[in-house]
Short mmCIF file of C-alpha atoms and ligand atoms in Angstrom, two decimals:
data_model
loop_
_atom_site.label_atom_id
_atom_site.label_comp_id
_atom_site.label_asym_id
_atom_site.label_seq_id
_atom_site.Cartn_x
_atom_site.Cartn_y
_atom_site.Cartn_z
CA UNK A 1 99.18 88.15 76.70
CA UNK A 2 99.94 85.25 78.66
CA UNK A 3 102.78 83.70 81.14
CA UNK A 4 101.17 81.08 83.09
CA UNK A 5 101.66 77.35 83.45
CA UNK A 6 98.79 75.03 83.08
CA UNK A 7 95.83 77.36 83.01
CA UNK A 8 92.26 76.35 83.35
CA UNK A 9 91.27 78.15 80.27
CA UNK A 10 92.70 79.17 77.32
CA UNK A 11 91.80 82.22 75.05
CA UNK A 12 94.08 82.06 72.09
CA UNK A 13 93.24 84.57 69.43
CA UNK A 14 89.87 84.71 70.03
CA UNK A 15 87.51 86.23 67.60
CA UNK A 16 83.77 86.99 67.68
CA UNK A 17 82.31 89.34 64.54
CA UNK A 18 78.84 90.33 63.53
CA UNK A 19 78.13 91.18 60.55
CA UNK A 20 75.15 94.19 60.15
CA UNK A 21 72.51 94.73 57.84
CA UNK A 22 74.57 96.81 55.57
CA UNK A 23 77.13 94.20 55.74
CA UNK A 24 79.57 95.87 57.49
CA UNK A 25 81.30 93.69 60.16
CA UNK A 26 81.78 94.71 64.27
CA UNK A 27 84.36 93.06 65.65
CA UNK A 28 83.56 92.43 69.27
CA UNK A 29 86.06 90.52 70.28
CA UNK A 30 89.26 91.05 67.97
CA UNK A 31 92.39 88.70 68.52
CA UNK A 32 91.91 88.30 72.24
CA UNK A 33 94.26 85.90 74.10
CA UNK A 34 94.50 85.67 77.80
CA UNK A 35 94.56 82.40 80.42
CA UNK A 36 92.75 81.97 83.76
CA UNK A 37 94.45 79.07 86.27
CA UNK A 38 92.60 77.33 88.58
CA UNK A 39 91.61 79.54 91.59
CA UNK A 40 92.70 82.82 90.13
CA UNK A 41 90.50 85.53 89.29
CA UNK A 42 90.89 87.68 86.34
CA UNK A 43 88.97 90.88 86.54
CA UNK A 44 88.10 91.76 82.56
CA UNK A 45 86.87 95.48 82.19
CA UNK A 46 86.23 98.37 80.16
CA UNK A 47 82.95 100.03 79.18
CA UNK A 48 79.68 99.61 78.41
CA UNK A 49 79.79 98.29 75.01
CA UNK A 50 83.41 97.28 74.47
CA UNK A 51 82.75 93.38 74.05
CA UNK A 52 83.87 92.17 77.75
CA UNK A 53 80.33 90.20 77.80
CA UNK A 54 80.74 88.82 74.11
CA UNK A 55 83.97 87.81 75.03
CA UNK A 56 83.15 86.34 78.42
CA UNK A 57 80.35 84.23 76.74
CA UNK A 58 82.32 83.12 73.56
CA UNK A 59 85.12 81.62 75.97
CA UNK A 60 82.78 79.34 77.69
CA UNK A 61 81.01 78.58 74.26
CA UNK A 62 77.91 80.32 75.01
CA UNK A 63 78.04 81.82 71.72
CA UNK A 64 79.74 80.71 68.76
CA UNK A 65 83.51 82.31 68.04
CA UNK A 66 84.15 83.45 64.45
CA UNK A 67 87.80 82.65 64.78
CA UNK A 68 90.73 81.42 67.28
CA UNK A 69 90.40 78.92 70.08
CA UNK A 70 89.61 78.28 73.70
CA UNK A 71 90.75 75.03 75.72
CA UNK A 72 88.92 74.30 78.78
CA UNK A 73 91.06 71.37 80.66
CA UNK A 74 93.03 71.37 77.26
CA UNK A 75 89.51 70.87 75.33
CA UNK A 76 87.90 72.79 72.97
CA UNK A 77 84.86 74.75 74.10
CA UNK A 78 83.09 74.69 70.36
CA UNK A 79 84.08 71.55 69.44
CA UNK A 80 82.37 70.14 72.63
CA UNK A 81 79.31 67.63 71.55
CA UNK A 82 76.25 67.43 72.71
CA UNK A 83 77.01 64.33 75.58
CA UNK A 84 79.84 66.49 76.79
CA UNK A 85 78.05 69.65 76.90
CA UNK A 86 75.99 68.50 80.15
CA UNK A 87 79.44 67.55 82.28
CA UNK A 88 80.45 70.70 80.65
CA UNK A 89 77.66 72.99 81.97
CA UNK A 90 78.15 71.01 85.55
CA UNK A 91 82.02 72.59 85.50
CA UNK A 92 81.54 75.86 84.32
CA UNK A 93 78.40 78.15 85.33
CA UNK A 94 77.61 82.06 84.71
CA UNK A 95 76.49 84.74 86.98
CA UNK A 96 73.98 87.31 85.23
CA UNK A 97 74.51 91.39 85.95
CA UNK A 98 70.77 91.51 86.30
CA UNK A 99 69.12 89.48 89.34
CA UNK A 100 65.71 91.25 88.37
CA UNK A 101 65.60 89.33 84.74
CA UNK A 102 67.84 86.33 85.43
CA UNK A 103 65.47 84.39 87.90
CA UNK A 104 62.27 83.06 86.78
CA UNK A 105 59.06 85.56 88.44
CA UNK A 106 57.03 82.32 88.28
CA UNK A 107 59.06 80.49 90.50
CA UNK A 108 59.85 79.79 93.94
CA UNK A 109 63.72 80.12 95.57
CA UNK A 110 63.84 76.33 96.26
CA UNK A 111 62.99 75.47 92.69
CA UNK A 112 65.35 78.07 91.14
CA UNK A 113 67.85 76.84 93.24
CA UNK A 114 67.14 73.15 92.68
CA UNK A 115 67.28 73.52 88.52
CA UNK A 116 70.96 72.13 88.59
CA UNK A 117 70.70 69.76 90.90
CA UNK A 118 67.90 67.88 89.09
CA UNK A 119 69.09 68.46 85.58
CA UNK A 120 72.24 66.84 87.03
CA UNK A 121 71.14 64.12 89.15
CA UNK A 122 73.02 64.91 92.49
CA UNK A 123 70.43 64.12 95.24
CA UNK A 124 68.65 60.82 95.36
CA UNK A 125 65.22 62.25 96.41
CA UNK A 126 62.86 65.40 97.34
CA UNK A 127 64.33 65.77 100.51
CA UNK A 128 68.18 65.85 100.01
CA UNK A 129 67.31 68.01 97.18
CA UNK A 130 65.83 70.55 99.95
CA UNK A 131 68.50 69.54 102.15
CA UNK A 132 70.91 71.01 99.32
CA UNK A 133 69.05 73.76 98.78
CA UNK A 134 69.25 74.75 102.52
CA UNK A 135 72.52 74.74 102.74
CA UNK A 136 73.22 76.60 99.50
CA UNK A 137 70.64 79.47 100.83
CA UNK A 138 72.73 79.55 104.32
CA UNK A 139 76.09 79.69 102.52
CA UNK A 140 74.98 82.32 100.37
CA UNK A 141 73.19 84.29 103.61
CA UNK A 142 69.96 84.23 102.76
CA UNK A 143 67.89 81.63 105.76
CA UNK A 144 66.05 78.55 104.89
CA UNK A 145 62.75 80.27 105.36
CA UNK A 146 63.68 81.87 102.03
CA UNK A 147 63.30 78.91 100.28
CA UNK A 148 59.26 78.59 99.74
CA UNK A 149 59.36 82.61 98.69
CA UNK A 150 59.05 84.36 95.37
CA UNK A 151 62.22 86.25 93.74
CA UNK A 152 60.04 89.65 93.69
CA UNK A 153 59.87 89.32 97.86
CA UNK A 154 63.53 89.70 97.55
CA UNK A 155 65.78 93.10 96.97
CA UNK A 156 68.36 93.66 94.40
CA UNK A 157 71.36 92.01 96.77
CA UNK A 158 69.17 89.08 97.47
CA UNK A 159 68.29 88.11 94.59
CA UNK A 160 71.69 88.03 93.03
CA UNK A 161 72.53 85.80 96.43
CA UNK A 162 69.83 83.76 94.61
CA UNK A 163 71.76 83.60 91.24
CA UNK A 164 75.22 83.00 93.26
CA UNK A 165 73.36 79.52 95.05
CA UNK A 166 71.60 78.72 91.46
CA UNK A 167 74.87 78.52 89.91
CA UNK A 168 76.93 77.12 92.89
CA UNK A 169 74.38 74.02 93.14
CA UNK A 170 76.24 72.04 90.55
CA UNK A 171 79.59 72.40 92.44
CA UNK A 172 81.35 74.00 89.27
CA UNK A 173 84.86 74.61 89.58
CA UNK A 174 84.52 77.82 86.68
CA UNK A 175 82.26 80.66 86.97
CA UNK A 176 81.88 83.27 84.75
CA UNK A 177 80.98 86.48 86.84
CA UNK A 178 78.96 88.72 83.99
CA UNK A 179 78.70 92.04 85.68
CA UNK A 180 77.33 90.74 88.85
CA UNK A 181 77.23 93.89 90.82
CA UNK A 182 77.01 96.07 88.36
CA UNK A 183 73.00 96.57 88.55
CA UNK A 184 73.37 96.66 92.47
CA UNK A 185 73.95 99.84 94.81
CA UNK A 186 77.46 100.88 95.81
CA UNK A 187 76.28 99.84 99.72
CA UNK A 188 75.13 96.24 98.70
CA UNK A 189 78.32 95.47 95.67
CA UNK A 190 81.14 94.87 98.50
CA UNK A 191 78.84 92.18 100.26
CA UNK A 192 78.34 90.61 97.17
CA UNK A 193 82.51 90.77 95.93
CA UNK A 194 83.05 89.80 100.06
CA UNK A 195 80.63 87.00 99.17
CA UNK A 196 82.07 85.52 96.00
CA UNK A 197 85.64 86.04 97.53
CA UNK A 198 84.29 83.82 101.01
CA UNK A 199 83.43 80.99 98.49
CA UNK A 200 85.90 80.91 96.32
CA UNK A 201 88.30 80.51 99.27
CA UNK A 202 85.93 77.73 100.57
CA UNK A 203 85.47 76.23 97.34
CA UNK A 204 88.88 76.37 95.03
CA UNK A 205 86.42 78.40 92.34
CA UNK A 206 87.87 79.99 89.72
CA UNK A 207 86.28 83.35 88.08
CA UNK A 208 86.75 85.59 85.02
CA UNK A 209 84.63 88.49 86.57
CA UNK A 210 83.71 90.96 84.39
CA UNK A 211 82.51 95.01 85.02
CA UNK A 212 82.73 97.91 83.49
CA UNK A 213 84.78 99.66 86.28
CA UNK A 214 88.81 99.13 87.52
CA UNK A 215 87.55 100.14 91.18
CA UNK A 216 85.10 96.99 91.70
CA UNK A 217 87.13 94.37 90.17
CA UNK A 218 90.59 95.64 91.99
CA UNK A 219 89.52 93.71 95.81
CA UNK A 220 88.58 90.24 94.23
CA UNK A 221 91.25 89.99 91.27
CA UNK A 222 93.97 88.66 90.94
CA UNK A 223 94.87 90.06 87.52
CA UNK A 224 93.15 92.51 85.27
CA UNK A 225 92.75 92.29 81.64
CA UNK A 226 91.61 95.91 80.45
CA UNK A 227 89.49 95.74 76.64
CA UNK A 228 88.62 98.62 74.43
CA UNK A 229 86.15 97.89 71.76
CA UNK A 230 87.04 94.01 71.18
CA UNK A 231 90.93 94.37 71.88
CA UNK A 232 92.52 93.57 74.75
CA UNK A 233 94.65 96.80 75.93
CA UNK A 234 96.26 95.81 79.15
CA UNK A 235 97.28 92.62 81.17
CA UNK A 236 98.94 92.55 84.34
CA UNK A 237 98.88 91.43 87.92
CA UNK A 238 96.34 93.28 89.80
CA UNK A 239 98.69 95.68 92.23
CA UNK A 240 101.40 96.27 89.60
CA UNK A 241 98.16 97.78 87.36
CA UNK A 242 96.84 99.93 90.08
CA UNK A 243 100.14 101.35 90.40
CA UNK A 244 101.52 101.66 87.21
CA UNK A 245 99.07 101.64 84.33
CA UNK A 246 100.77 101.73 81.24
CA UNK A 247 97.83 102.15 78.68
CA UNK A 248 96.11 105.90 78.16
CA UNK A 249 93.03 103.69 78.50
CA UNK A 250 93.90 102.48 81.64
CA UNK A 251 95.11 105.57 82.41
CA UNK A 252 92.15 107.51 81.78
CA UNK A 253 89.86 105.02 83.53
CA UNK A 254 91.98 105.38 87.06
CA UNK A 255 92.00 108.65 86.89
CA UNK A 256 88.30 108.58 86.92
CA UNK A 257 87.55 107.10 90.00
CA UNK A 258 87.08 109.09 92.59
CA UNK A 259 89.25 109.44 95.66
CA UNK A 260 87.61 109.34 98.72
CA UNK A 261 89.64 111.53 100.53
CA UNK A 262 87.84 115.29 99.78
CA UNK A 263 91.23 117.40 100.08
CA UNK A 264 93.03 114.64 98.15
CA UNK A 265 90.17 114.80 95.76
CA UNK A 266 90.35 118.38 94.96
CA UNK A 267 93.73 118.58 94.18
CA UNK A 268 93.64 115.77 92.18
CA UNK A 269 94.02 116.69 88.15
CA UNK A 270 91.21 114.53 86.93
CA UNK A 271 91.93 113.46 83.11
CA UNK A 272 88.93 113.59 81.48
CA UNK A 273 87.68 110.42 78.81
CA UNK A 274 85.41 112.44 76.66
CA UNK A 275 83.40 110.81 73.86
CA UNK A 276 82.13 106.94 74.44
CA UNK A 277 83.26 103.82 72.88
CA UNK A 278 80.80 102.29 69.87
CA UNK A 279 82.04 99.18 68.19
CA UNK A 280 81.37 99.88 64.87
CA UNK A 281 82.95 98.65 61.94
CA UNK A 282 86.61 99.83 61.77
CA UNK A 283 89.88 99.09 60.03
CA UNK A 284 93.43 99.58 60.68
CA UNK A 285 95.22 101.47 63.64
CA UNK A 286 94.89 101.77 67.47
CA UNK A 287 91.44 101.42 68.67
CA UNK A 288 91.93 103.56 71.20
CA UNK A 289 93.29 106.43 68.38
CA UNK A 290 89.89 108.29 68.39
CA UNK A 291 89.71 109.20 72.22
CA UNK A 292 93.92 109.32 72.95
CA UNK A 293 95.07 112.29 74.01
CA UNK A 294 98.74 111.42 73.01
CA UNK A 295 97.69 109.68 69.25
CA UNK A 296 99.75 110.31 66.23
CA UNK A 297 99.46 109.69 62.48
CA UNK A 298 100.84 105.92 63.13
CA UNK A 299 98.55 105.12 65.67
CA UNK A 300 95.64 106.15 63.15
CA UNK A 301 97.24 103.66 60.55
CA UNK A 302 98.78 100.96 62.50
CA UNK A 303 97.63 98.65 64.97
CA UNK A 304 99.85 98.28 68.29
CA UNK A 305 101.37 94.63 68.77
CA UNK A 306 101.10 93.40 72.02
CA UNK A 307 104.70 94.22 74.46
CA UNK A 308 105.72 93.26 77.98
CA UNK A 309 106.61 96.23 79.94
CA UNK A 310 107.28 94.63 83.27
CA UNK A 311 107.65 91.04 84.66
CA UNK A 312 102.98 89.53 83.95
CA UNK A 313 102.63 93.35 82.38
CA UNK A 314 101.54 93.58 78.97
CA UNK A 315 100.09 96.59 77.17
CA UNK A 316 99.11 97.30 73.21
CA UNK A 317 100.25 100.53 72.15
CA UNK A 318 102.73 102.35 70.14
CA UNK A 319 104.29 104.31 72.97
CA UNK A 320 105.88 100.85 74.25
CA UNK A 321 107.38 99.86 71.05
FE1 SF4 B 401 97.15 106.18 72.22
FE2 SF4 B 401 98.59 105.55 70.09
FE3 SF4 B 401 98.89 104.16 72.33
FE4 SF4 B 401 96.69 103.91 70.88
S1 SF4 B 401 98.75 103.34 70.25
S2 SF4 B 401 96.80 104.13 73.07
S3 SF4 B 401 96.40 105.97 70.13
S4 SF4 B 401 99.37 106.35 72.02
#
């Protein structure tokens, strides 16, 4: 599912299976290929439970893959040693969904801050390293103040603010956003996707930002990769998705979000996703079959190939074919 020219990373194929205690296998990831150039965002989403944080973890070699490939600057990811795993870790950082569990109680801001920065050597002494840590807390809004407090003084928003200047104190160029608003209210998740969008801009960062809903990732992506228990569904450019989803999936998951308009609302014919997505162990046919209101016998047997329906639009599904 890919068009672009020199990407920063490269997903080819990528697979990531467990096997369970019956010795069944779940595929969470399943043949997943999609690229990410430098200073794009690519919103991946889909539910609870469909593989979007397996996936997002096995691309940057957090875990191991079970099959396929993924190039960082042309390089493998699990064929990196141990030498180049620290430049590695200094390009490419993560973002955690949950600030409460992410950020060491024990510790103060400046310190939690400060991990990367002494790990990596980048200040010469105590005080640049504070210095550093200032201005991380000030471009992140909290106030240097902040610095000798604990993370429980701090609310939800703050604390991920915490975890944004944590993983910004490297100076990566990659940074793998795992759900990072999705454990935050709706009032505090724009400031947070206004945030990340201010330093990108500032920075050149690039992000794979992952969430389990189309409406947060719409304002900070640039494309949108849609995945439905370990398969990638949909691909496209982030406007052309919004306005013409091709995928019942992606169909079904627009349709849920509410309008805010109330009249516009209530006239709206809301389709309906019933049951929930389980990876479980499966085999042939549309992984989607089981909740599609328009699947037929083939989709039950046959697994959709992947087809472009419009200039960077790609969908898996038998109605394209
Ligand atoms: Fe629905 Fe069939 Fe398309 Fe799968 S392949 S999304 S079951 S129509």
């Amino acid at each position: 599912m890919e068009t672009e020219n020199h990407p920063l990373l490269e997903v080819s194929h990528l697979k990531k299976y467990f096997q369970t205690k019956n010795k069944s296998v779940i595929k969470a990831v399943d043949d997943v290929s999609f690229t990410i150039s430098q200073g794009e965002t690519l919103g991946l989403v889909g539910e609870s439970g469909c593989g979007k944080t397996t996936c997002g973890r096995t691309c940057i070699g957090l875990y191991p893959k079970t099959d396929g490939q993924v190039l960082y600057r042309g390089k493998d990811v699990h064929a990196i040693g141990e030498r180049q795993r620290k430049a590695f870790t200094k390009q490419v950082q993560v973002i955690f969904q949950d600030p409460y569990s992410s950020l060491d109680p024990k510790m103060r801001v400046q310190d939690i801050v400060a991990e990367g920065i002494l790990s990596h050597n980048l200040a010469p002494d105590r005080a640049a390293r504070q210095e550093m840590v200032a201005t991380l807390l000030e471009q992140v809004g909290l106030r240097q103040e902040h610095a000798t407090r604990y993370v429980h003084e701090f609310s939800g928003g703050q604390r991920q603010r915490i975890g944004i200047a944590r993983a910004l104190a490297v100076d990566p160029e990659f940074i793998l956003c795992d759900e990072p608003i999705s454990a935050l209210d709706v009032s505090i998740q724009a400031q947070i996707v206004n945030l990340l969008q201010q330093l990108q801009e500032q920075r050149g960062l690039t992000y794979l930002f992952i969430a389990h809903d189309l409406a947060m990732v719409r304002h900070i992506s640039n494309r949108v990769a849609v995945m439905y228990l370990g398969r990638l569904v949909e691909l496209s450019e982030t406007e052309e998705l919004y306005s013409h989803p091709a995928h019942p999936y992606t169909q079904a998951l627009l349709a849920a979000i509410p309008i805010a308009d109330p009249l516009a609302e209530r006239q709206r014919q809301r389709q309906i996703l019933a049951g929930e997505a389980i990876l479980q162990a499966r085999g042939e046919g549309c992984v989607f079959a089981g909740r599609c209101p328009r699947a037929t016998q083939r989709c039950r047997q046959e697994t959709p190939s992947v087809r472009q329906v419009a200039p960077h639009h790609f969908v898996a599904c038998h109605l394209y074919d």
